[in-house]
Coordinates of N, CA and C in Angstrom, one line a residue:
M1348 N 112.6 120.2 85.0 CA 111.9 120.2 85.9 C 111.2 119.5 86.8
E1349 N 111.3 119.9 88.5 CA 110.5 118.9 89.7 C 109.6 119.5 90.1
S1350 N 108.6 118.6 89.8 CA 107.0 119.4 90.6 C 106.9 119.8 92.3
C1351 N 106.1 120.6 92.3 CA 106.3 121.2 93.9 C 106.5 119.8 94.8
D1352 N 106.6 119.9 96.2 CA 106.7 119.2 96.6 C 105.8 119.3 97.8
N1353 N 105.0 120.1 97.7 CA 103.7 120.2 98.4 C 103.6 120.3 99.6
N1354 N 104.5 120.9 100.1 CA 104.7 121.9 101.2 C 104.6 123.1 101.4
Y1355 N 104.2 123.6 99.4 CA 103.6 125.5 99.4 C 104.3 125.9 99.7
C1356 N 106.3 125.9 99.5 CA 106.3 127.2 100.1 C 106.2 128.2 99.3
I1357 N 105.6 129.5 100.4 CA 105.1 130.4 99.5 C 105.9 131.5 99.0
N1358 N 107.1 131.1 98.7 CA 108.2 132.4 98.0 C 108.1 132.0 96.3
D1359 N 107.8 130.9 96.6 CA 108.0 130.4 94.7 C 107.2 129.3 94.3
C1360 N 105.9 129.5 95.2 CA 104.9 128.6 94.8 C 104.2 128.8 92.9
C1361 N 104.9 130.0 93.1 CA 103.9 130.5 91.4 C 105.1 130.4 90.7
N1362 N 106.1 129.7 90.8 CA 107.1 129.6 89.7 C 106.2 128.4 88.6
D1363 N 106.8 128.9 87.6 CA 107.4 127.5 86.6 C 107.0 126.3 87.2
N1364 N 108.0 125.8 88.0 CA 108.3 124.5 88.7 C 106.8 124.3 89.4
C1365 N 105.8 124.7 89.8 CA 104.8 124.4 90.3 C 103.8 123.9 89.5
C1366 N 104.1 124.1 88.1 CA 102.9 124.2 87.2 C 103.4 123.0 85.8
N1367 N 104.7 122.0 87.1 CA 105.0 120.6 85.8 C 103.8 119.6 85.5
E1368 N 103.7 119.4 84.4 CA 102.5 118.5 83.6 C 102.3 117.8 84.4
D1369 N 103.2 116.9 85.2 CA 102.8 115.7 86.3 C 102.5 115.8 87.1
W1370 N 102.5 117.0 87.6 CA 101.7 117.7 89.0 C 100.5 118.5 88.6
C1371 N 100.2 119.3 87.7 CA 99.0 119.7 87.4 C 98.2 119.4 87.2
N1372 N 96.9 119.7 87.8 CA 95.6 118.9 87.6 C 94.9 120.7 87.3
D1373 N 93.6 120.7 86.6 CA 92.9 121.6 86.2 C 92.3 122.4 87.1
D1374 N 91.9 121.8 88.4 CA 91.9 122.7 88.9 C 92.4 123.7 90.1
W1375 N 93.5 123.5 90.0 CA 94.7 124.1 90.8 C 95.6 125.3 89.8
C1376 N 95.5 124.6 88.5 CA 96.6 125.5 87.5 C 95.8 126.4 86.2
C1377 N 96.0 127.6 85.8 CA 95.3 128.4 84.7 C 96.6 128.5 83.8
D1378 N 96.7 127.9 82.8 CA 97.7 127.6 82.3 C 99.0 127.4 82.5
T1379 N 99.7 128.3 82.6 CA 101.2 128.4 83.2 C 101.3 128.6 84.8
I1380 N 99.9 129.3 85.2 CA 100.3 130.0 86.8 C 99.2 129.2 87.7
C1381 N 100.5 129.0 88.7 CA 100.1 128.4 89.5 C 98.4 128.7 90.4
C1382 N 97.5 128.6 90.9 CA 96.1 128.8 90.8 C 96.1 128.2 92.8
D1383 N 96.6 127.4 93.1 CA 96.2 127.0 94.2 C 95.8 128.0 95.6
E1384 N 95.2 127.4 96.7 CA 94.9 128.3 97.3 C 95.6 128.9 98.4
R1385 N 96.9 128.4 98.6 CA 98.1 129.0 99.3 C 98.5 129.9 98.4
C1386 N 99.1 129.5 96.9 CA 99.7 130.4 96.0 C 98.3 131.8 96.0
A1387 N 97.3 131.7 96.0 CA 96.2 132.9 95.8 C 96.3 133.5 97.6
L1388 N 96.5 133.1 98.3 CA 96.6 133.4 99.8 C 98.4 134.2 99.8
A1389 N 99.0 134.0 99.6 CA 100.2 134.7 99.9 C 100.4 135.9 98.7
S1390 N 99.5 135.6 97.3 CA 99.6 137.1 96.3 C 98.0 138.2 97.0
I1391 N 97.3 137.5 97.6 CA 97.1 138.5 98.6 C 97.3 139.4 99.8
I1392 N 98.1 138.6 100.6 CA 99.1 139.2 101.3 C 100.1 140.2 100.4
Q1393 N 100.5 139.6 99.8 CA 101.5 140.5 99.0 C 101.2 141.9 98.5
S1394 N 99.9 141.7 97.7 CA 99.1 142.7 97.2 C 98.8 143.6 98.4
V1395 N 98.6 143.0 99.5 CA 98.1 144.1 100.5 C 99.6 145.0 101.1
A1396 N 100.4 144.3 101.1 CA 101.9 144.9 100.8 C 101.9 146.0 100.0
M1397 N 102.0 145.4 99.0 CA 102.3 146.8 98.0 C 101.5 148.0 97.9
I1398 N 100.2 147.5 98.3 CA 99.3 148.7 98.6 C 99.6 149.2 99.8
E1399 N 100.1 148.9 101.2 CA 100.5 149.6 102.0 C 101.7 150.5 101.9
A1400 N 102.6 150.2 101.1 CA 103.6 151.6 100.6 C 103.2 152.4 100.1
S1401 N 102.3 152.2 99.0 CA 101.6 153.2 98.0 C 101.2 154.2 99.2
L1402 N 100.4 153.6 99.9 CA 100.1 154.6 100.5 C 100.2 155.4 102.0
S1403 N 101.5 154.6 101.9 CA 102.9 155.1 102.6 C 103.1 156.4 101.7
S1404 N 103.8 156.2 100.5 CA 103.9 157.8 99.8 C 103.1 158.7 99.8
I1405 N 101.6 158.1 99.4 CA 101.0 159.2 100.1 C 100.9 160.0 101.1
I1406 N 100.9 159.3 102.1 CA 101.0 160.0 103.3 C 102.0 160.9 103.4
C1407 N 103.2 160.3 103.2 CA 104.7 161.1 103.2 C 104.3 162.2 102.0
A1408 N 103.5 162.3 101.0 CA 103.3 163.5 99.9 C 102.7 164.1 100.7
E1409 N 101.3 163.9 101.7 CA 100.8 165.2 102.1 C 101.4 165.9 103.4
G1410 N 102.4 165.0 103.8 CA 102.9 165.8 104.8 C 104.1 166.9 104.4
L1411 N 104.5 166.5 102.9 CA 105.2 167.7 102.2 C 104.4 168.4 101.8
K1412 N 103.1 168.5 101.5 CA 102.2 169.5 100.8 C 102.1 170.4 102.4
I1413 N 101.8 170.0 102.9 CA 101.4 170.3 105.2 C 102.7 172.0 104.9
K1414 N 104.4 171.0 105.0 CA 105.2 171.8 105.1 C 105.3 172.8 104.2
K1415 N 105.0 172.7 102.7 CA 105.0 173.7 101.9 C 104.0 174.6 101.5
A1416 N 103.1 174.7 102.0 CA 101.6 175.4 102.2 C 102.7 176.5 103.2
V1417 N 102.9 175.9 104.2 CA 102.9 176.8 105.4 C 104.1 178.0 105.1
C1418 N 105.0 177.1 104.4 CA 106.0 178.4 103.7 C 105.9 179.0 102.9
L1419 N 104.7 178.8 101.9 CA 104.1 179.3 101.1 C 103.0 180.1 101.2
A1420 N 101.9 179.7 102.0 CA 101.0 180.7 102.2 C 100.5 181.9 102.4
N1421 N 99.9 182.8 102.1 CA 99.5 184.2 101.7 C 98.9 184.5 103.3
N1422 N 97.9 183.5 103.8 CA 97.1 184.0 105.1 C 95.9 182.2 105.2
L1423 N 95.7 182.6 106.6 CA 95.5 181.5 107.4 C 94.3 180.6 106.5
N1424 N 93.0 181.3 105.7 CA 92.5 180.7 105.3 C 93.2 179.3 103.9
E1425 N 94.2 180.0 103.3 CA 94.7 178.9 102.5 C 95.5 177.6 103.3
L1426 N 96.2 178.1 104.3 CA 96.5 176.7 105.4 C 95.0 175.9 105.6
I1427 N 94.1 176.5 106.0 CA 92.8 175.7 106.3 C 92.2 175.0 105.5
R1428 N 92.4 175.5 104.1 CA 91.9 174.6 103.1 C 92.7 173.5 102.7
I1429 N 94.0 173.7 102.7 CA 95.0 172.7 102.4 C 95.0 171.7 103.8
N1430 N 94.9 172.2 104.9 CA 94.5 171.1 106.2 C 93.4 170.3 106.0
E1431 N 92.2 170.8 105.5 CA 91.3 170.2 105.0 C 91.5 168.8 103.9
S1432 N 91.8 169.6 103.1 CA 92.7 168.6 102.1 C 92.8 167.5 102.2
V1433 N 93.8 167.4 103.0 CA 95.3 166.4 103.8 C 94.0 166.0 104.7
R1434 N 93.2 166.5 105.5 CA 92.7 165.6 106.3 C 91.6 164.7 106.1
E1435 N 90.9 165.4 104.9 CA 89.8 164.6 104.0 C 90.8 163.2 103.5
T1436 N 92.1 163.1 103.1 CA 92.8 162.2 102.1 C 93.9 161.1 103.6
I1437 N 93.9 161.9 104.5 CA 94.0 160.7 105.6 C 92.8 160.0 106.3
E1438 N 91.7 160.6 106.2 CA 90.6 160.1 106.4 C 90.4 158.8 105.5
I1439 N 90.3 159.0 104.0 CA 90.0 158.2 103.0 C 91.3 157.1 103.1
I1440 N 92.8 157.6 103.4 CA 93.6 156.4 103.4 C 92.8 155.1 104.9
S1441 N 93.0 156.2 105.9 CA 92.4 155.3 107.0 C 91.2 154.3 106.8
Q1442 N 90.2 154.6 105.7 CA 89.5 153.3 105.7 C 89.8 152.4 104.8
L1443 N 90.6 152.8 103.7 CA 91.3 151.9 103.1 C 92.6 150.6 103.9
E1444 N 93.0 151.4 104.8 CA 93.7 150.7 105.7 C 93.1 150.1 106.6
E1445 N 92.0 150.1 107.1 CA 90.7 149.2 107.6 C 90.4 148.2 106.6
A1446 N 90.3 148.2 105.5 CA 90.0 147.3 104.4 C 91.0 146.4 104.0
L1447 N 92.3 147.0 104.4 CA 93.6 146.2 103.8 C 93.8 145.1 105.2
K1448 N 93.7 145.8 106.0 CA 93.7 144.8 107.7 C 92.7 143.7 107.5
Q1449 N 91.6 143.7 106.9 CA 91.0 142.7 106.9 C 91.0 142.1 106.3
K1450 N 91.3 142.3 104.6 CA 91.8 141.1 103.7 C 93.3 140.3 104.2
A1451 N 94.3 141.1 105.1 CA 95.3 140.4 105.4 C 94.6 139.7 106.4
V1452 N 94.3 139.9 107.8 CA 94.2 138.8 108.8 C 93.1 137.8 108.2
Y1453 N 92.4 138.0 107.3 CA 91.6 137.0 106.5 C 92.6 136.1 106.0
A1454 N 93.2 136.4 105.0 CA 94.5 135.7 104.1 C 95.6 134.8 105.5
I1455 N 96.2 135.4 106.2 CA 96.4 135.4 107.0 C 96.0 133.8 107.9
E1456 N 94.8 134.1 108.6 CA 94.1 133.1 108.8 C 93.8 131.9 108.2
A1457 N 93.5 132.1 106.8 CA 93.5 130.9 106.4 C 94.6 130.3 105.6
L1458 N 95.3 131.2 105.6 CA 97.1 130.1 105.4 C 97.2 129.5 106.7
K1459 N 96.7 130.1 107.6 CA 97.0 128.9 108.9 C 96.4 128.2 109.1
E1460 N 95.0 127.9 108.2 CA 94.3 126.9 108.5 C 94.6 125.5 107.5
L1461 N 94.9 126.4 106.3 CA 95.5 125.5 105.6 C 96.9 124.0 105.8
K1462 N 97.4 125.3 106.6 CA 99.2 124.3 107.0 C 98.4 123.3 108.0
T1463 N 97.0 123.3 108.6 CA 97.2 122.3 109.7 C 96.7 121.4 108.5
D1464 N 95.6 121.2 107.7 CA 95.3 120.4 106.9 C 96.1 119.6 106.6

């Protein structure tokens, strides 16, 4: 097993080869999981991407809910109630999106700073 070449390749930084006993030190590794800053920042970016995919699915489901409601609603009040529910969901998702954007921007900027060090 080879140790990391310290280029911190983001895609496989957290693989077991990163935690070779010859390379690992207690400040960077937790058991067999690489925990250096670059790996942590890459994990943050990956988690933001996964959450974004989940939010996309929720938005799609809300669109389908409106389509179904238009077909099945018996009166305007039912449509207004469904529309309000969807609007609230989209508003919450928008707030989550802003928080995710801030996390991603922070992580990307921190990675850029680490690359220049």
